[in-house]
Amino acid sequence: MSKSEQTRQRVADVALRMFREVGFEKTTMRAIASEAGVSVGNAYYYFASKDELVQELYRQVQDEHAALAEKALTEQSAAGRTDLASRLKATLHTGLDVMAPYHRFGADFIATAIRPTSAVNPFSSDSAEAREASLAIFKKTVEGAKPQAPKKLRSDLPELLWLGYMGITLFWVYDTSEGQRRTRRLVDGAAPLMARGLQLARIPGVGKIIDEVLDLSRSVRK
Amino acid sequence: MSKSEQTRQRVADVALRMFREVGFEKTTMRAIASEAGVSVGNAYYYFASKDELVQELYRQVQDEHAALAEKALTEQSAAGRTDLASRLKATLHTGLDVMAPYHRFGADFIATAIRPTSAVNPFSSDSAEAREASLAIFKKTVEGAKPQAPKKLRSDLPELLWLGYMGITLFWVYDTSEGQRRTRRLVDGAAPLMARGLQLARIPGVGKIIDEVLDLSRSVRK
DNA sequence: CCTCCTTTTTGAACGTGTTCAGAACTGAGT
DNA sequence: ACTCAGTTCTGAACACGTTCAAAAAGGAGG
């Protein structure tokens, strides 16, 4: 590893550790630089802004989620539990597991991420790669499920679930209950309800409405 | 009006005008103070932070929404249009109308509002009053509708619709289409779908699931 | 070893939101 | 008129994220 890469890595490591330990706002660029043994300007040579350090954090959280979810899904399959509700629970709970150390400061990260101009914004094109990776987890969750979801929903489902996951994350940020158990309960309750709700798509009257909802959702996404 | 009140008002007026004209980030406290003819410290004597000025903005937007929605709903009723879909459209569209001048900077406001520590956060206790006022608009929207919504949903409906409105607002912030017409289309499409969707609650199989969704939503709100 | 270009590093400086010690003003009581 | 407590106002100062001109280090070719 070149000296340049080492410096970059050291800055990133220090930043992420400090984010975890003292939070986003209290971690100043000066503190990061000093702790990493470089000047402020040098930290900026590698990361154009504090936001870019958050981006680094997201990447790491996401990689970890992908690995943990994959592992949990595989174990469940081996044990014969292949229903969508169980798989969804596994994916959502592992997501919460990975984010847990950052809960105290989650709000700051969300505030950063939500700006359309932010590179970390989950809907922006800058983070397309990260979003695809996250979507892939939900694709895997849905595709490996038996019985499969109703055909008409299958293709849109991962994206809708991912959107739901964003909502759950928002809920989690505001969840001050101990260990965020209310969010855990939400996941445990919502996963089976969603799985069962999907079956309703087979009832004629419901199916028609769902078609229209999907049409609208597609047209509005352009 | 006392001199103190005058100063406070002048600061607020200048701030809101500048927010509208040049945006949240570009409106500095120094500029507000200078434009209002007071010192920076004096502006802080009346508003503890820049966020509190945003709170002032929210209050104003909300009052305007309440008035416009009320007017639109009354006119519709007079013309004999009392179905929920039409009423919902009126409420949502007037909301978008009121926010329109701020669209360019909406993202900054959202980023400010989303911090749990922010006084402007729509879920925080600090903004309970504002939230109640907003909820009241949706209560009126639902209650004045004929035919009425299914009984089991009636009490939770305003809160759920309000939540949906938050989602639509988020969508609107990210909507860069001209005049935010995609958001308008979303409202036009979603309002009738929601109204028709509610009727499905009367189908036995669907009703049971809805009961459980409501139970979960209540238990998780604690 | 020297030259010359690129990459890396420095730290002072800028503009920001916010704080605070104290100055200026106000008005009620004497 | 004078006092004095409370209210209103001031502007310098602080810490922050970020920028930038210039210094230092590295490295390729002679």
Short mmCIF file of C-alpha atoms (C1' of nucleotides) in Angstrom, two decimals:
data_model
loop_
_atom_site.label_atom_id
_atom_site.label_comp_id
_atom_site.label_asym_id
_atom_site.label_seq_id
_atom_site.Cartn_x
_atom_site.Cartn_y
_atom_site.Cartn_z
CA MET A 1 0.00 0.00 0.00
CA SER A 2 1.45 3.33 -1.05
CA LYS A 3 2.06 6.07 1.47
CA SER A 4 -0.75 8.09 -0.07
CA GLU A 5 -3.19 5.23 0.37
CA GLN A 6 -2.05 4.80 3.94
CA THR A 7 -2.78 8.41 4.77
CA ARG A 8 -6.20 8.20 3.20
CA GLN A 9 -6.97 5.03 5.08
CA ARG A 10 -5.78 6.45 8.38
CA VAL A 11 -8.02 9.50 8.00
CA ALA A 12 -11.02 7.35 7.11
CA ASP A 13 -10.42 4.95 10.00
CA VAL A 14 -10.08 7.72 12.54
CA ALA A 15 -13.17 9.47 11.21
CA LEU A 16 -15.37 6.38 11.33
CA ARG A 17 -14.20 5.46 14.80
CA MET A 18 -14.91 8.97 16.05
CA PHE A 19 -18.34 9.01 14.37
CA ARG A 20 -19.18 5.86 16.30
CA GLU A 21 -17.74 7.06 19.59
CA VAL A 22 -18.64 10.71 19.83
CA GLY A 23 -21.08 11.32 16.99
CA PHE A 24 -21.14 13.22 13.74
CA GLU A 25 -21.40 16.78 14.98
CA LYS A 26 -18.88 16.44 17.75
CA THR A 27 -16.34 14.91 15.40
CA THR A 28 -14.66 17.95 13.94
CA MET A 29 -12.42 17.90 10.92
CA ARG A 30 -9.70 19.38 13.09
CA ALA A 31 -10.03 16.52 15.56
CA ILE A 32 -9.96 13.91 12.80
CA ALA A 33 -6.87 15.49 11.26
CA SER A 34 -5.07 15.85 14.56
CA GLU A 35 -5.92 12.29 15.64
CA ALA A 36 -4.75 10.96 12.29
CA GLY A 37 -1.55 12.99 12.52
CA VAL A 38 -2.14 15.14 9.46
CA SER A 39 -3.10 18.74 8.84
CA VAL A 40 -6.69 19.78 8.21
CA GLY A 41 -5.88 20.66 4.65
CA ASN A 42 -4.44 17.24 4.08
CA ALA A 43 -7.63 15.52 5.21
CA TYR A 44 -9.43 17.65 2.65
CA TYR A 45 -6.97 16.53 0.01
CA TYR A 46 -8.45 13.04 0.32
CA PHE A 47 -12.04 13.81 1.28
CA ALA A 48 -13.59 16.87 -0.28
CA SER A 49 -16.00 17.29 2.61
CA LYS A 50 -17.18 15.82 5.87
CA ASP A 51 -20.05 14.31 3.91
CA GLU A 52 -17.64 12.22 1.92
CA LEU A 53 -16.49 10.63 5.13
CA VAL A 54 -20.08 9.76 5.89
CA GLN A 55 -20.28 8.17 2.47
CA GLU A 56 -17.38 5.98 3.47
CA LEU A 57 -19.34 4.98 6.56
CA TYR A 58 -22.43 4.08 4.52
CA ARG A 59 -20.40 1.92 2.21
CA GLN A 60 -19.04 -0.02 5.14
CA VAL A 61 -22.42 -0.42 6.84
CA GLN A 62 -23.90 -1.63 3.62
CA ASP A 63 -21.20 -4.18 2.90
CA GLU A 64 -21.65 -5.56 6.37
CA HIS A 65 -25.42 -5.73 5.92
CA ALA A 66 -25.08 -7.61 2.65
CA ALA A 67 -22.78 -10.14 4.27
CA LEU A 68 -24.88 -10.64 7.39
CA ALA A 69 -28.15 -10.87 5.48
CA GLU A 70 -26.71 -13.36 3.03
CA LYS A 71 -25.52 -15.50 5.91
CA ALA A 72 -28.84 -15.37 7.77
CA LEU A 73 -30.84 -16.18 4.63
CA THR A 74 -28.62 -19.14 3.83
CA GLU A 75 -28.92 -20.52 7.33
CA GLN A 76 -32.69 -20.19 7.26
CA SER A 77 -32.89 -21.94 3.91
CA ALA A 78 -30.75 -24.78 5.23
CA ALA A 79 -33.19 -25.14 8.12
CA GLY A 80 -36.09 -25.27 5.67
CA ARG A 81 -37.54 -21.87 6.48
CA THR A 82 -38.08 -20.34 3.08
CA ASP A 83 -41.28 -18.33 3.54
CA LEU A 84 -41.13 -14.67 2.59
CA ALA A 85 -42.00 -13.40 6.07
CA SER A 86 -39.02 -15.17 7.64
CA ARG A 87 -36.69 -14.03 4.93
CA LEU A 88 -37.88 -10.47 5.21
CA LYS A 89 -37.37 -10.54 8.95
CA ALA A 90 -33.84 -11.80 8.51
CA THR A 91 -32.98 -9.05 6.05
CA LEU A 92 -34.52 -6.29 8.09
CA HIS A 93 -33.16 -7.43 11.43
CA THR A 94 -29.62 -7.80 10.14
CA GLY A 95 -29.95 -4.29 8.75
CA LEU A 96 -30.85 -3.01 12.20
CA ASP A 97 -28.00 -5.03 13.72
CA VAL A 98 -25.46 -3.35 11.51
CA MET A 99 -26.76 0.13 12.15
CA ALA A 100 -27.09 -0.32 15.90
CA PRO A 101 -23.71 1.15 16.92
CA TYR A 102 -24.63 4.36 15.15
CA HIS A 103 -28.10 4.80 16.58
CA ARG A 104 -27.24 7.68 18.88
CA PHE A 105 -26.15 9.73 15.91
CA GLY A 106 -28.41 8.30 13.24
CA ALA A 107 -30.37 11.50 13.08
CA ASP A 108 -27.35 13.56 12.09
CA PHE A 109 -26.55 11.13 9.34
CA ILE A 110 -30.11 11.19 8.06
CA ALA A 111 -30.10 14.97 8.08
CA THR A 112 -26.93 14.88 6.01
CA ALA A 113 -28.22 12.20 3.68
CA ILE A 114 -31.56 13.77 2.95
CA ARG A 115 -30.24 16.83 1.12
CA PRO A 116 -30.72 16.23 -2.60
CA THR A 117 -27.32 17.83 -3.14
CA SER A 118 -25.64 15.34 -0.83
CA ALA A 119 -23.58 12.60 -2.35
CA VAL A 120 -25.00 10.30 0.32
CA ASN A 121 -28.62 10.88 -0.58
CA PRO A 122 -30.11 7.43 -1.17
CA PHE A 123 -32.12 8.63 -4.15
CA SER A 124 -29.37 10.59 -5.84
CA SER A 125 -27.46 9.35 -8.84
CA ASP A 126 -24.20 9.68 -6.91
CA SER A 127 -25.24 6.86 -4.67
CA ALA A 128 -26.68 4.70 -7.44
CA GLU A 129 -24.05 2.09 -6.74
CA ALA A 130 -24.86 1.89 -3.05
CA ARG A 131 -28.57 1.80 -3.78
CA GLU A 132 -28.14 -1.04 -6.27
CA ALA A 133 -26.22 -3.02 -3.70
CA SER A 134 -28.94 -2.51 -1.15
CA LEU A 135 -31.63 -3.36 -3.69
CA ALA A 136 -29.78 -6.55 -4.51
CA ILE A 137 -30.24 -7.73 -0.94
CA PHE A 138 -33.99 -7.34 -1.26
CA LYS A 139 -34.01 -9.02 -4.66
CA LYS A 140 -32.32 -12.00 -3.14
CA THR A 141 -34.75 -11.97 -0.24
CA VAL A 142 -37.74 -12.07 -2.55
CA GLU A 143 -36.38 -14.46 -5.15
CA GLY A 144 -35.35 -17.14 -2.70
CA ALA A 145 -38.80 -17.26 -1.10
CA LYS A 146 -41.12 -20.24 -1.49
CA PRO A 147 -43.97 -19.92 -2.06
CA GLN A 148 -43.16 -17.11 -4.46
CA ALA A 149 -44.90 -13.78 -4.41
CA PRO A 150 -47.77 -13.27 -6.86
CA LYS A 151 -46.36 -12.84 -10.32
CA LYS A 152 -47.68 -9.36 -11.01
CA LEU A 153 -45.93 -8.02 -7.94
CA ARG A 154 -42.70 -9.89 -8.24
CA SER A 155 -40.72 -7.42 -10.31
CA ASP A 156 -41.68 -4.34 -8.33
CA LEU A 157 -41.46 -5.97 -4.95
CA PRO A 158 -37.76 -5.51 -4.18
CA GLU A 159 -37.97 -1.79 -4.88
CA LEU A 160 -41.08 -1.41 -2.75
CA LEU A 161 -39.52 -3.36 0.09
CA TRP A 162 -36.38 -1.26 -0.13
CA LEU A 163 -38.56 1.83 0.16
CA GLY A 164 -40.21 0.27 3.17
CA TYR A 165 -36.77 -0.34 4.61
CA MET A 166 -36.00 3.37 4.25
CA GLY A 167 -39.18 4.07 6.19
CA ILE A 168 -38.24 1.58 8.89
CA THR A 169 -34.83 3.20 9.14
CA LEU A 170 -36.48 6.55 9.65
CA PHE A 171 -38.69 5.03 12.34
CA TRP A 172 -35.61 3.49 13.94
CA VAL A 173 -33.84 6.82 14.10
CA TYR A 174 -36.68 8.27 16.11
CA ASP A 175 -37.08 5.16 18.24
CA THR A 176 -35.71 5.97 21.66
CA SER A 177 -36.94 2.77 23.31
CA GLU A 178 -34.24 0.67 24.90
CA GLY A 179 -32.31 -1.20 22.23
CA GLN A 180 -34.87 0.15 19.75
CA ARG A 181 -37.17 -2.72 20.64
CA ARG A 182 -40.16 -0.91 19.17
CA THR A 183 -38.51 -1.03 15.77
CA ARG A 184 -37.79 -4.72 16.31
CA ARG A 185 -41.44 -5.26 17.14
CA LEU A 186 -42.43 -3.31 14.06
CA VAL A 187 -40.31 -5.58 11.89
CA ASP A 188 -41.65 -8.73 13.54
CA GLY A 189 -45.19 -7.54 13.06
CA ALA A 190 -44.88 -6.00 9.62
CA ALA A 191 -42.98 -8.78 7.86
CA PRO A 192 -45.70 -11.46 8.19
CA LEU A 193 -48.40 -8.91 7.48
CA MET A 194 -46.73 -7.90 4.26
CA ALA A 195 -46.25 -11.50 3.22
CA ARG A 196 -49.90 -12.27 3.89
CA GLY A 197 -51.01 -9.01 2.35
CA LEU A 198 -49.40 -10.02 -0.91
CA GLN A 199 -51.71 -13.00 -1.16
CA LEU A 200 -54.67 -10.65 -1.22
CA ALA A 201 -53.51 -9.59 -4.67
CA ARG A 202 -55.19 -12.80 -5.84
CA ILE A 203 -58.65 -11.58 -4.78
CA PRO A 204 -60.18 -10.04 -7.94
CA GLY A 205 -61.42 -6.77 -6.44
CA VAL A 206 -58.12 -6.19 -4.66
CA GLY A 207 -56.04 -7.19 -7.62
CA LYS A 208 -57.52 -4.48 -9.78
CA ILE A 209 -56.64 -1.77 -7.27
CA ILE A 210 -53.14 -3.13 -6.91
CA ASP A 211 -52.68 -2.99 -10.65
CA GLU A 212 -53.57 0.64 -10.56
CA VAL A 213 -51.29 1.34 -7.63
CA LEU A 214 -48.42 -0.27 -9.51
CA ASP A 215 -49.27 1.67 -12.65
CA LEU A 216 -49.26 4.91 -10.72
CA SER A 217 -46.04 4.07 -8.95
CA ARG A 218 -44.38 3.27 -12.28
CA SER A 219 -45.68 6.35 -14.06
CA VAL A 220 -44.62 8.61 -11.25
CA ARG A 221 -41.14 7.18 -11.10
CA LYS A 222 -41.02 8.05 -14.81
CA MET B 1 -47.69 46.76 19.31
CA SER B 2 -44.77 47.29 21.69
CA LYS B 3 -41.34 48.20 20.40
CA SER B 4 -40.10 44.76 21.39
CA GLU B 5 -42.81 43.09 19.36
CA GLN B 6 -42.02 45.31 16.44
CA THR B 7 -38.38 44.30 16.45
CA ARG B 8 -39.25 40.65 16.68
CA GLN B 9 -41.70 40.98 13.83
CA ARG B 10 -39.25 42.88 11.66
CA VAL B 11 -36.60 40.18 12.11
CA ALA B 12 -39.09 37.42 11.32
CA ASP B 13 -40.42 39.23 8.25
CA VAL B 14 -36.98 39.86 6.85
CA ALA B 15 -35.93 36.27 7.51
CA LEU B 16 -38.94 34.74 5.82
CA ARG B 17 -38.65 37.01 2.83
CA MET B 18 -34.98 36.15 2.43
CA PHE B 19 -35.67 32.43 2.82
CA ARG B 20 -38.10 32.69 -0.05
CA GLU B 21 -35.87 34.84 -2.23
CA VAL B 22 -32.39 33.47 -1.76
CA GLY B 23 -32.85 30.25 0.20
CA PHE B 24 -32.06 28.93 3.64
CA GLU B 25 -28.31 28.48 3.41
CA LYS B 26 -27.61 31.74 1.65
CA THR B 27 -29.64 33.68 4.16
CA THR B 28 -27.11 34.39 6.90
CA MET B 29 -27.98 35.60 10.36
CA ARG B 30 -25.77 38.59 9.71
CA ALA B 31 -27.69 39.47 6.58
CA ILE B 32 -31.03 39.11 8.37
CA ALA B 33 -29.85 41.31 11.22
CA SER B 34 -28.38 43.93 8.96
CA GLU B 35 -31.44 44.02 6.72
CA ALA B 36 -33.69 44.31 9.76
CA GLY B 37 -31.51 47.07 11.16
CA VAL B 38 -30.49 45.26 14.34
CA SER B 39 -27.34 43.61 15.60
CA VAL B 40 -26.73 39.89 15.26
CA GLY B 41 -26.99 39.44 18.99
CA ASN B 42 -30.33 41.15 19.01
CA ALA B 43 -31.76 38.78 16.43
CA TYR B 44 -30.65 35.97 18.74
CA TYR B 45 -32.41 37.66 21.61
CA TYR B 46 -35.70 36.92 19.86
CA PHE B 47 -34.86 33.71 18.03
CA ALA B 48 -32.54 31.30 19.78
CA SER B 49 -31.35 29.83 16.50
CA LYS B 50 -31.79 29.94 12.77
CA ASP B 51 -34.01 26.89 13.16
CA GLU B 52 -36.48 28.90 15.17
CA LEU B 53 -36.90 31.20 12.23
CA VAL B 54 -37.71 28.17 10.12
CA GLN B 55 -40.29 27.24 12.71
CA GLU B 56 -41.87 30.62 12.14
CA LEU B 57 -41.98 29.83 8.44
CA TYR B 58 -43.68 26.49 9.08
CA ARG B 59 -46.31 28.10 11.23
CA GLN B 60 -47.13 30.55 8.49
CA VAL B 61 -47.23 27.91 5.76
CA GLN B 62 -49.49 25.81 7.90
CA ASP B 63 -51.93 28.60 8.70
CA GLU B 64 -52.18 29.35 5.04
CA HIS B 65 -52.77 25.69 4.21
CA ALA B 66 -55.53 25.42 6.80
CA ALA B 67 -57.25 28.47 5.35
CA LEU B 68 -56.91 27.41 1.71
CA ALA B 69 -57.96 23.82 2.37
CA GLU B 70 -60.97 24.93 4.37
CA LYS B 71 -62.02 27.21 1.54
CA ALA B 72 -61.57 24.55 -1.13
CA LEU B 73 -63.46 21.93 0.89
CA THR B 74 -66.35 24.29 1.52
CA GLU B 75 -66.61 25.20 -2.15
CA GLN B 76 -66.59 21.55 -3.15
CA SER B 77 -69.30 20.73 -0.63
CA ALA B 78 -71.43 23.58 -1.91
CA ALA B 79 -71.07 22.13 -5.40
CA GLY B 80 -72.16 18.74 -4.10
CA ARG B 81 -68.79 17.04 -4.37
CA THR B 82 -68.40 15.34 -1.05
CA ASP B 83 -66.61 12.10 -1.92
CA LEU B 84 -63.41 11.38 -0.01
CA ALA B 85 -61.21 11.31 -3.11
CA SER B 86 -62.18 14.83 -4.11
CA ARG B 87 -61.75 16.14 -0.59
CA LEU B 88 -58.38 14.49 -0.26
CA LYS B 89 -57.25 16.00 -3.54
CA ALA B 90 -58.32 19.43 -2.37
CA THR B 91 -56.41 19.13 0.87
CA LEU B 92 -53.27 17.77 -0.72
CA HIS B 93 -53.22 20.17 -3.66
CA THR B 94 -53.72 23.23 -1.48
CA GLY B 95 -50.83 21.97 0.63
CA LEU B 96 -48.63 21.86 -2.45
CA ASP B 97 -49.86 25.30 -3.50
CA VAL B 98 -48.76 26.82 -0.24
CA MET B 99 -45.35 25.19 -0.27
CA ALA B 100 -44.65 26.00 -3.92
CA PRO B 101 -42.70 29.26 -3.38
CA TYR B 102 -40.27 27.39 -1.19
CA HIS B 103 -39.63 24.43 -3.45
CA ARG B 104 -36.14 25.47 -4.48
CA PHE B 105 -35.03 25.34 -0.88
CA GLY B 106 -37.37 22.67 0.43
CA ALA B 107 -34.51 20.25 0.84
CA ASP B 108 -32.66 22.51 3.24
CA PHE B 109 -35.76 22.89 5.34
CA ILE B 110 -36.36 19.16 5.39
CA ALA B 111 -32.78 18.55 6.42
CA THR B 112 -33.28 20.99 9.26
CA ALA B 113 -36.62 19.55 10.24
CA ILE B 114 -35.62 15.93 10.28
CA ARG B 115 -33.21 16.18 13.20
CA PRO B 116 -34.95 14.79 16.27
CA THR B 117 -33.33 17.59 18.25
CA SER B 118 -34.85 20.21 15.99
CA ALA B 119 -37.78 22.19 17.29
CA VAL B 120 -39.22 21.95 13.80
CA ASN B 121 -39.22 18.18 13.66
CA PRO B 122 -42.79 17.18 12.77
CA PHE B 123 -42.71 14.23 15.19
CA SER B 124 -41.15 16.05 18.13
CA SER B 125 -43.12 17.24 21.12
CA ASP B 126 -41.98 20.80 20.47
CA SER B 127 -44.04 20.91 17.34
CA ALA B 128 -47.04 19.13 18.83
CA GLU B 129 -49.13 22.22 18.30
CA ALA B 130 -48.24 22.51 14.64
CA ARG B 131 -48.82 18.81 14.11
CA GLU B 132 -52.24 19.01 15.76
CA ALA B 133 -53.19 21.86 13.48
CA SER B 134 -52.12 19.88 10.45
CA LEU B 135 -53.91 16.79 11.69
CA ALA B 136 -57.04 18.85 12.15
CA ILE B 137 -57.10 19.59 8.43
CA PHE B 138 -57.10 15.88 7.67
CA LYS B 139 -59.75 15.20 10.32
CA LYS B 140 -61.99 17.72 8.64
CA THR B 141 -61.23 16.21 5.25
CA VAL B 142 -62.28 12.76 6.41
CA GLU B 143 -65.24 13.74 8.54
CA GLY B 144 -66.95 15.80 5.92
CA ALA B 145 -66.83 13.01 3.36
CA LYS B 146 -69.94 11.20 2.20
CA PRO B 147 -70.05 8.28 1.94
CA GLN B 148 -68.06 7.95 5.12
CA ALA B 149 -65.01 5.77 5.44
CA PRO B 150 -65.47 2.28 6.94
CA LYS B 151 -66.04 2.62 10.66
CA LYS B 152 -63.04 0.64 11.81
CA LEU B 153 -60.68 2.90 9.92
CA ARG B 154 -62.31 6.17 10.67
CA SER B 155 -60.46 7.07 13.84
CA ASP B 156 -57.00 6.21 12.56
CA LEU B 157 -57.48 7.60 9.10
CA PRO B 158 -56.53 11.24 9.68
CA GLU B 159 -53.25 10.24 11.25
CA LEU B 160 -52.47 7.81 8.45
CA LEU B 161 -53.32 10.37 5.81
CA TRP B 162 -51.16 12.94 7.56
CA LEU B 163 -48.30 10.45 7.46
CA GLY B 164 -48.98 9.96 3.76
CA TYR B 165 -48.86 13.72 3.35
CA MET B 166 -45.39 13.76 4.94
CA GLY B 167 -44.36 11.17 2.37
CA ILE B 168 -45.81 13.19 -0.46
CA THR B 169 -43.94 16.23 0.80
CA LEU B 170 -40.73 14.28 0.72
CA PHE B 171 -41.49 13.18 -2.82
CA TRP B 172 -42.25 16.78 -3.73
CA VAL B 173 -38.89 17.96 -2.42
CA TYR B 174 -37.12 15.58 -4.76
CA ASP B 175 -39.44 16.29 -7.66
CA THR B 176 -37.52 18.39 -10.14
CA SER B 177 -40.14 18.20 -12.88
CA GLU B 178 -41.45 21.54 -14.07
CA GLY B 179 -43.89 22.93 -11.54
CA GLN B 180 -43.57 19.60 -9.71
CA ARG B 181 -46.17 18.14 -12.00
CA ARG B 182 -45.16 14.61 -11.10
CA THR B 183 -46.19 15.26 -7.53
CA ARG B 184 -49.49 16.68 -8.80
CA ARG B 185 -50.00 13.54 -10.84
CA LEU B 186 -49.18 11.44 -7.81
CA VAL B 187 -51.85 13.22 -5.79
CA ASP B 188 -54.43 12.91 -8.56
CA GLY B 189 -53.71 9.24 -8.88
CA ALA B 190 -53.29 8.36 -5.24
CA ALA B 191 -56.32 10.13 -3.82
CA PRO B 192 -58.97 8.09 -5.67
CA LEU B 193 -56.97 4.91 -5.16
CA MET B 194 -56.88 5.45 -1.44
CA ALA B 195 -60.57 6.21 -1.31
CA ARG B 196 -61.40 3.07 -3.27
CA GLY B 197 -58.86 1.05 -1.31
CA LEU B 198 -60.68 1.84 1.88
CA GLN B 199 -63.78 0.10 0.60
CA LEU B 200 -61.80 -3.12 0.40
CA ALA B 201 -61.77 -3.15 4.18
CA ARG B 202 -65.31 -4.51 3.87
CA ILE B 203 -64.08 -7.70 2.19
CA PRO B 204 -63.73 -10.24 5.02
CA GLY B 205 -60.25 -11.56 4.16
CA VAL B 206 -58.90 -8.06 3.69
CA GLY B 207 -60.60 -6.71 6.77
CA LYS B 208 -58.78 -9.15 9.01
CA ILE B 209 -55.40 -8.08 7.72
CA ILE B 210 -56.30 -4.45 8.08
CA ASP B 211 -57.28 -5.05 11.69
CA GLU B 212 -53.85 -6.45 12.30
CA VAL B 213 -52.12 -3.62 10.52
CA LEU B 214 -54.02 -1.15 12.67
CA ASP B 215 -53.20 -3.13 15.81
CA LEU B 216 -49.54 -3.13 14.92
CA SER B 217 -49.53 0.55 14.07
CA ARG B 218 -51.20 1.34 17.39
CA SER B 219 -48.93 -0.88 19.47
CA VAL B 220 -45.85 0.51 17.85
CA ARG B 221 -46.91 4.10 18.37
CA LYS B 222 -47.29 3.04 22.03
"C1'" DC C 1 23.88 15.45 -7.82
"C1'" DC C 2 20.90 18.59 -10.12
"C1'" DT C 3 16.55 19.92 -12.57
"C1'" DC C 4 11.86 20.02 -13.20
"C1'" DC C 5 7.32 18.37 -12.77
"C1'" DT C 6 3.81 16.10 -10.01
"C1'" DT C 7 1.90 14.62 -5.72
"C1'" DT C 8 1.28 15.49 -1.07
"C1'" DT C 9 1.14 18.44 2.94
"C1'" DT C 10 0.82 22.64 5.60
"C1'" DG C 11 -1.50 26.25 8.30
"C1'" DA C 12 -3.38 30.72 7.98
"C1'" DA C 13 -7.57 32.76 6.48
"C1'" DC C 14 -12.62 33.15 5.29
"C1'" DG C 15 -17.48 33.13 6.29
"C1'" DT C 16 -20.66 30.74 8.99
"C1'" DG C 17 -23.99 30.00 13.38
"C1'" DT C 18 -23.81 31.01 17.98
"C1'" DT C 19 -22.42 33.02 22.69
"C1'" DC C 20 -21.76 36.42 26.12
"C1'" DA C 21 -20.18 40.27 28.99
"C1'" DG C 22 -21.56 44.39 29.28
"C1'" DA C 23 -23.72 48.82 27.45
"C1'" DA C 24 -28.01 51.32 26.69
"C1'" DC C 25 -32.58 51.91 27.46
"C1'" DT C 26 -37.25 51.68 29.94
"C1'" DG C 27 -40.41 52.41 33.47
"C1'" DA C 28 -42.14 52.02 38.17
"C1'" DG C 29 -41.39 53.60 42.84
"C1'" DT C 30 -39.73 57.27 45.71
"C1'" DA D 1 -35.25 64.29 39.49
"C1'" DC D 2 -33.13 59.98 41.05
"C1'" DT D 3 -32.62 55.08 41.70
"C1'" DC D 4 -32.47 50.57 40.25
"C1'" DA D 5 -34.13 46.27 38.46
"C1'" DG D 6 -35.55 44.45 34.31
"C1'" DT D 7 -35.52 44.43 29.33
"C1'" DT D 8 -33.39 45.20 25.06
"C1'" DC D 9 -29.41 45.73 22.33
"C1'" DT D 10 -24.42 45.61 20.89
"C1'" DG D 11 -20.31 43.77 18.75
"C1'" DA D 12 -16.28 41.23 19.63
"C1'" DA D 13 -15.10 36.50 20.16
"C1'" DC D 14 -15.42 31.36 19.55
"C1'" DA D 15 -15.42 26.93 17.09
"C1'" DC D 16 -16.75 25.10 13.07
"C1'" DG D 17 -16.36 23.43 7.79
"C1'" DT D 18 -13.92 24.75 4.03
"C1'" DT D 19 -10.37 27.02 0.81
"C1'" DC D 20 -5.99 28.08 -0.99
"C1'" DA D 21 -1.36 29.82 -1.89
"C1'" DA D 22 2.67 28.10 -1.03
"C1'" DA D 23 5.97 24.83 1.03
"C1'" DA D 24 7.78 20.12 1.20
"C1'" DA D 25 8.49 15.58 -0.59
"C1'" DG D 26 8.91 12.29 -4.36
"C1'" DG D 27 10.47 10.70 -8.57
"C1'" DA D 28 12.01 10.54 -13.49
"C1'" DG D 29 15.57 11.98 -16.68
"C1'" DG D 30 19.96 13.93 -17.45
#
